[in-house]
GROMACS .gro file of C-alpha atoms in nm:
model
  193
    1UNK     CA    1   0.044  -1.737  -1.267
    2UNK     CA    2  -0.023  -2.130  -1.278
    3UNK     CA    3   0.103  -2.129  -0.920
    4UNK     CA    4  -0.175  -1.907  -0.818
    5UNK     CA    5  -0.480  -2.085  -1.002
    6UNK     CA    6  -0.424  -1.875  -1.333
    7UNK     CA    7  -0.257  -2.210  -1.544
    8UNK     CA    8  -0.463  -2.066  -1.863
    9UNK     CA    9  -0.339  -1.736  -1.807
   10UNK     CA   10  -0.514  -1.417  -1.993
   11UNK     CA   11  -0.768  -1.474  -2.198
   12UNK     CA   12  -0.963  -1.223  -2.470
   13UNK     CA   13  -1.232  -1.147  -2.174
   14UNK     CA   14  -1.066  -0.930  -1.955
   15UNK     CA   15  -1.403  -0.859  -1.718
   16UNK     CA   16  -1.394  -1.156  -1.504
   17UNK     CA   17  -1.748  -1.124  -1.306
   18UNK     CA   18  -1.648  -1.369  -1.074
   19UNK     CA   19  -1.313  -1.173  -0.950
   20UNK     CA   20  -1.484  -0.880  -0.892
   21UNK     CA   21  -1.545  -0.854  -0.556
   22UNK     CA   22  -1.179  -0.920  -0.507
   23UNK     CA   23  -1.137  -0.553  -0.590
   24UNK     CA   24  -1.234  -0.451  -0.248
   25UNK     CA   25  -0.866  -0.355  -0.181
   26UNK     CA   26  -0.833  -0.089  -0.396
   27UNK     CA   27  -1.025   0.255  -0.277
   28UNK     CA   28  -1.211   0.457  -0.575
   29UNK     CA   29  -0.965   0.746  -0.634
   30UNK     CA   30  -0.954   0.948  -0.907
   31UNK     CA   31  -0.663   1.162  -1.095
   32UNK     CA   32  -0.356   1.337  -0.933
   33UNK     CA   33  -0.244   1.679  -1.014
   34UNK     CA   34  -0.075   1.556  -1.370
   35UNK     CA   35  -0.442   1.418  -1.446
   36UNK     CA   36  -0.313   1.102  -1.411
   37UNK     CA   37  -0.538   0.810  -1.245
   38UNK     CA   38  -0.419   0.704  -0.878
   39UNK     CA   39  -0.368   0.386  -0.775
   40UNK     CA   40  -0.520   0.366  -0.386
   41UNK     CA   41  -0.484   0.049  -0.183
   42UNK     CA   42  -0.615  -0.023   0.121
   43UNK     CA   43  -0.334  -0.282   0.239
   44UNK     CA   44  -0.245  -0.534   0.474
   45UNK     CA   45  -0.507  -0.785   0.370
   46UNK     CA   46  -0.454  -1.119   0.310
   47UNK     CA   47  -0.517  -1.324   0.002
   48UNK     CA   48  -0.667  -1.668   0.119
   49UNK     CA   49  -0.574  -1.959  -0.102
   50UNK     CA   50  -0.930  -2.018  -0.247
   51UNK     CA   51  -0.945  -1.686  -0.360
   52UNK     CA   52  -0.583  -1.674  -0.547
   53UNK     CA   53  -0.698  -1.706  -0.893
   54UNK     CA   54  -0.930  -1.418  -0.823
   55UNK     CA   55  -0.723  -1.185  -0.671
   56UNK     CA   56  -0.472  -1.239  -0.985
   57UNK     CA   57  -0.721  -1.185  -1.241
   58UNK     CA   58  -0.865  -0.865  -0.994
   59UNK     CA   59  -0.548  -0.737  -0.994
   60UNK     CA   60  -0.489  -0.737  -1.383
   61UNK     CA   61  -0.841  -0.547  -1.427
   62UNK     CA   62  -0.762  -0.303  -1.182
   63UNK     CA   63  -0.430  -0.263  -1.406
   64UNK     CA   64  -0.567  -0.235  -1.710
   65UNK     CA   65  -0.828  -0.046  -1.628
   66UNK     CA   66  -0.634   0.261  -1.446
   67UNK     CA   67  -0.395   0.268  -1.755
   68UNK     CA   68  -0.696   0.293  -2.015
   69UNK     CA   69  -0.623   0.672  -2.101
   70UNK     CA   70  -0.314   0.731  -2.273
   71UNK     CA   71  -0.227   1.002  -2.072
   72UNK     CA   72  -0.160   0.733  -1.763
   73UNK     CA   73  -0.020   0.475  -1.993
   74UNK     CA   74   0.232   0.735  -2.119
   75UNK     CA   75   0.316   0.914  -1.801
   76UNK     CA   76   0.230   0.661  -1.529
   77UNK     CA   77   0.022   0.649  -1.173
   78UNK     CA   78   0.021   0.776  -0.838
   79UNK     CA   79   0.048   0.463  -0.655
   80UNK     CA   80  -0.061   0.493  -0.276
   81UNK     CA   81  -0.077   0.239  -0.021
   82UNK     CA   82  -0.251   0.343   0.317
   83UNK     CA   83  -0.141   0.049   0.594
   84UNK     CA   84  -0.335   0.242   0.865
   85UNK     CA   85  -0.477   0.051   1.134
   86UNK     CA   86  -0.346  -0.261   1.026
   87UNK     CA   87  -0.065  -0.437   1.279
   88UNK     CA   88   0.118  -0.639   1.016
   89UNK     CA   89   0.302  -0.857   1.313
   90UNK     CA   90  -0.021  -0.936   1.420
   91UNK     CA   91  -0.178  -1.048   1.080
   92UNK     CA   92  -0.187  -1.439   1.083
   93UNK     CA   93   0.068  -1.565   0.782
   94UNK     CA   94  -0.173  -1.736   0.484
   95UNK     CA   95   0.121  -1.918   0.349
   96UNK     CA   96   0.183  -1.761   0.000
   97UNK     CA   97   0.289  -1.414   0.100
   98UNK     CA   98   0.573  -1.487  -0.074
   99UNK     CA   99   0.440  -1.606  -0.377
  100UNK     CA  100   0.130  -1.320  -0.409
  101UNK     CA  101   0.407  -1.061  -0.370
  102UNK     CA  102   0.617  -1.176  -0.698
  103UNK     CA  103   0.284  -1.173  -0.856
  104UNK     CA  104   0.232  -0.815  -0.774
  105UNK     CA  105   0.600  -0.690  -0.874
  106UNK     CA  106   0.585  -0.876  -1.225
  107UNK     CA  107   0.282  -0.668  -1.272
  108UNK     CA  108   0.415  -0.335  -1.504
  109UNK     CA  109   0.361  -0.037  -1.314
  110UNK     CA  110   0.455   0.321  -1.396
  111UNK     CA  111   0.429   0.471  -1.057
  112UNK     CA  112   0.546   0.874  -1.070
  113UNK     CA  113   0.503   0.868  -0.666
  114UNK     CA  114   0.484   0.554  -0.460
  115UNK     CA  115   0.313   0.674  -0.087
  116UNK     CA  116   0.315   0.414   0.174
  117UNK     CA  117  -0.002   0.615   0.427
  118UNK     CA  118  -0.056   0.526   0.777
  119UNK     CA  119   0.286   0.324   0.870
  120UNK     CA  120   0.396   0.247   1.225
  121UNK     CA  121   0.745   0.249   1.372
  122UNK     CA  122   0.746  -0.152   1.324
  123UNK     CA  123   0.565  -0.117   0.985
  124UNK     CA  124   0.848   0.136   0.855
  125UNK     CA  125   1.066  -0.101   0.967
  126UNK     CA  126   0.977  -0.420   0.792
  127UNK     CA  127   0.933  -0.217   0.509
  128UNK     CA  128   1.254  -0.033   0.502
  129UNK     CA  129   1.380  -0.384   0.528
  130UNK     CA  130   1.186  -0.524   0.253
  131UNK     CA  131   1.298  -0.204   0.010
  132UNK     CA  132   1.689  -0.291   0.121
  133UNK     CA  133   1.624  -0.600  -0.022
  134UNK     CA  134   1.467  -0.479  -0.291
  135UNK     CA  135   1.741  -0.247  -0.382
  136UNK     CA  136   1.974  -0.511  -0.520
  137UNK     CA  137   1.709  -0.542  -0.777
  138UNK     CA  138   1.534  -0.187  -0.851
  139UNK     CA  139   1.730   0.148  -0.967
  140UNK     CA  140   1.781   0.412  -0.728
  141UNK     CA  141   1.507   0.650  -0.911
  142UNK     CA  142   1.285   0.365  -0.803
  143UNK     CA  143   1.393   0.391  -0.459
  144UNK     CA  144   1.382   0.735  -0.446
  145UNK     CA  145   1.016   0.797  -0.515
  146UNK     CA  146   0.937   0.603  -0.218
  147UNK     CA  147   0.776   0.830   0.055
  148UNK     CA  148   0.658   0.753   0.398
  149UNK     CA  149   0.376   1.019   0.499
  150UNK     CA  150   0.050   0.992   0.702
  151UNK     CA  151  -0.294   0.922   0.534
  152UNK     CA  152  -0.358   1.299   0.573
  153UNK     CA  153  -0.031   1.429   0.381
  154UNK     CA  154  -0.131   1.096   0.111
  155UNK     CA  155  -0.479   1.270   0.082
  156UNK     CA  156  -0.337   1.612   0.017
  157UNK     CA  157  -0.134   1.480  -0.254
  158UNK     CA  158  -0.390   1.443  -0.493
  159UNK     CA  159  -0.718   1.692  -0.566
  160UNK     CA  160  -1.001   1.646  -0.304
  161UNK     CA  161  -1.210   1.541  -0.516
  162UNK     CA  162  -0.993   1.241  -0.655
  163UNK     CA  163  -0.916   1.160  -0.247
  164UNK     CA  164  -1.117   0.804  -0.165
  165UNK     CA  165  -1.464   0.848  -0.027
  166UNK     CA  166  -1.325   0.705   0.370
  167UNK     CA  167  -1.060   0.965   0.384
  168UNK     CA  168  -1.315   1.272   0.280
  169UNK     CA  169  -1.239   1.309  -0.096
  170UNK     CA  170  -1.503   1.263  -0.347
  171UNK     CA  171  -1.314   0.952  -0.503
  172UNK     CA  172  -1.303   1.063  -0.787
  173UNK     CA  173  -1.683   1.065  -0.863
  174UNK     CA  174  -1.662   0.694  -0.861
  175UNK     CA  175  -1.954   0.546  -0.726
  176UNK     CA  176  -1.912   0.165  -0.816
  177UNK     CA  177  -1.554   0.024  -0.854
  178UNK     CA  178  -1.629  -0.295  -0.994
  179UNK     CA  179  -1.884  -0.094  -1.281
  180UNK     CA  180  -1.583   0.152  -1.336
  181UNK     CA  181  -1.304  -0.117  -1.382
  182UNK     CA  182  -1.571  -0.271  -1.661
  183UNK     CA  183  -1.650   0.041  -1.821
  184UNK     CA  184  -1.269   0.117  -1.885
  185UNK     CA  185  -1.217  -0.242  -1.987
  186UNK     CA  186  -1.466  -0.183  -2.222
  187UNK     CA  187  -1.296   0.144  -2.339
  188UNK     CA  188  -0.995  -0.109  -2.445
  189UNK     CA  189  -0.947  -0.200  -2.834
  190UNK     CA  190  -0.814  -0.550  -2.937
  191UNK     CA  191  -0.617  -0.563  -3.197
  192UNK     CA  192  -0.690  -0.762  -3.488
  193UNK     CA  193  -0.474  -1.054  -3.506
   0.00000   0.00000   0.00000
């Protein structure tokens, strides 16, 4: 985390105002059929370097706050990634790709399904690349929940009304990401130590 701005790493505040809006990746979904909370992000987008510290400390609220119920904690997330409509050939390289993507995979995540919505052929491509690679590190079980689908078949994997708002769900009756993620921060308890 010091090579992305975060030197002091986590501290006992984990709403970090200032991070907030760098929660506009992830869509306001609600719970699958398990009643477990989804995970929805809109991807492709790039993390500027100004903004890395931010996006790491977004990205540990978002955590933390979709694994506030025990029921999630104990029996994991739908995680869904909808690449529609973005050409990721096209996307101009920021120059810590690499370095933003071992940040993401050292974060713990219990995914039950892992969707990638809205791929191209190139897109499946760099991807199925990028999970070879992968696969000299992960388990097959891993591997295996892995699913290519459109946004449609993504959207009909969950309830309707836990579906993001932009793809015709009710997102969960979420109306304010950034006020949800605090609320269920707030819902956290600190131990005594």
């Amino acid at each position: 985390m010091a090579k992305l701005g975060c030197e002091d790493g986590i501290d006992d505040e984990l709403w970090k105002p200032a991070a907030a809006h760098e929660l506009k990746p992830y869509a306001p979904a609600g719970k699958d059929h398990n009643g477990c909370r989804t995970t929805w992000i809109r991807g492709g987008g790039k993390v500027s370097k100004e903004e890395e510290r931010n996006h790491c400390h977004a990205c540990i609220m978002q955590h933390l706050a979709t694994h506030a119920d025990a029921k999630t904690l104990r029996n994991g997330i739908s995680f869904i990634i909808d690449v529609s409509g973005k050409d990721m050939e096209k996307e101009p390289k920021v120059g810590n790709e690499t370095l933003i993507q071992s940040f993401y995979q050292a974060i713990p995540q219990r995914p039950q399904v892992i969707l990638i919505a809205g791929t191209s052929r190139v897109t499946r491509a760099f991807v199925n690349a990028s999970i070879k690679l992968a696969s000299l590190f992960l388990k097959q079980k891993i591997l295996d929940r892995i699913t290519f689908v459109s946004v449609e078949d993504a959207k009909k994997r969950l309830p309707l009304k836990s579906a993001p708002v932009y793809v015709g769900g009710n997102g969960g009756g979420i109306e304010n990401y950034q006020e949800w993620v605090k609320g269920r921060l707030e819902m956290l308890q600190m131990p005594d130590l």
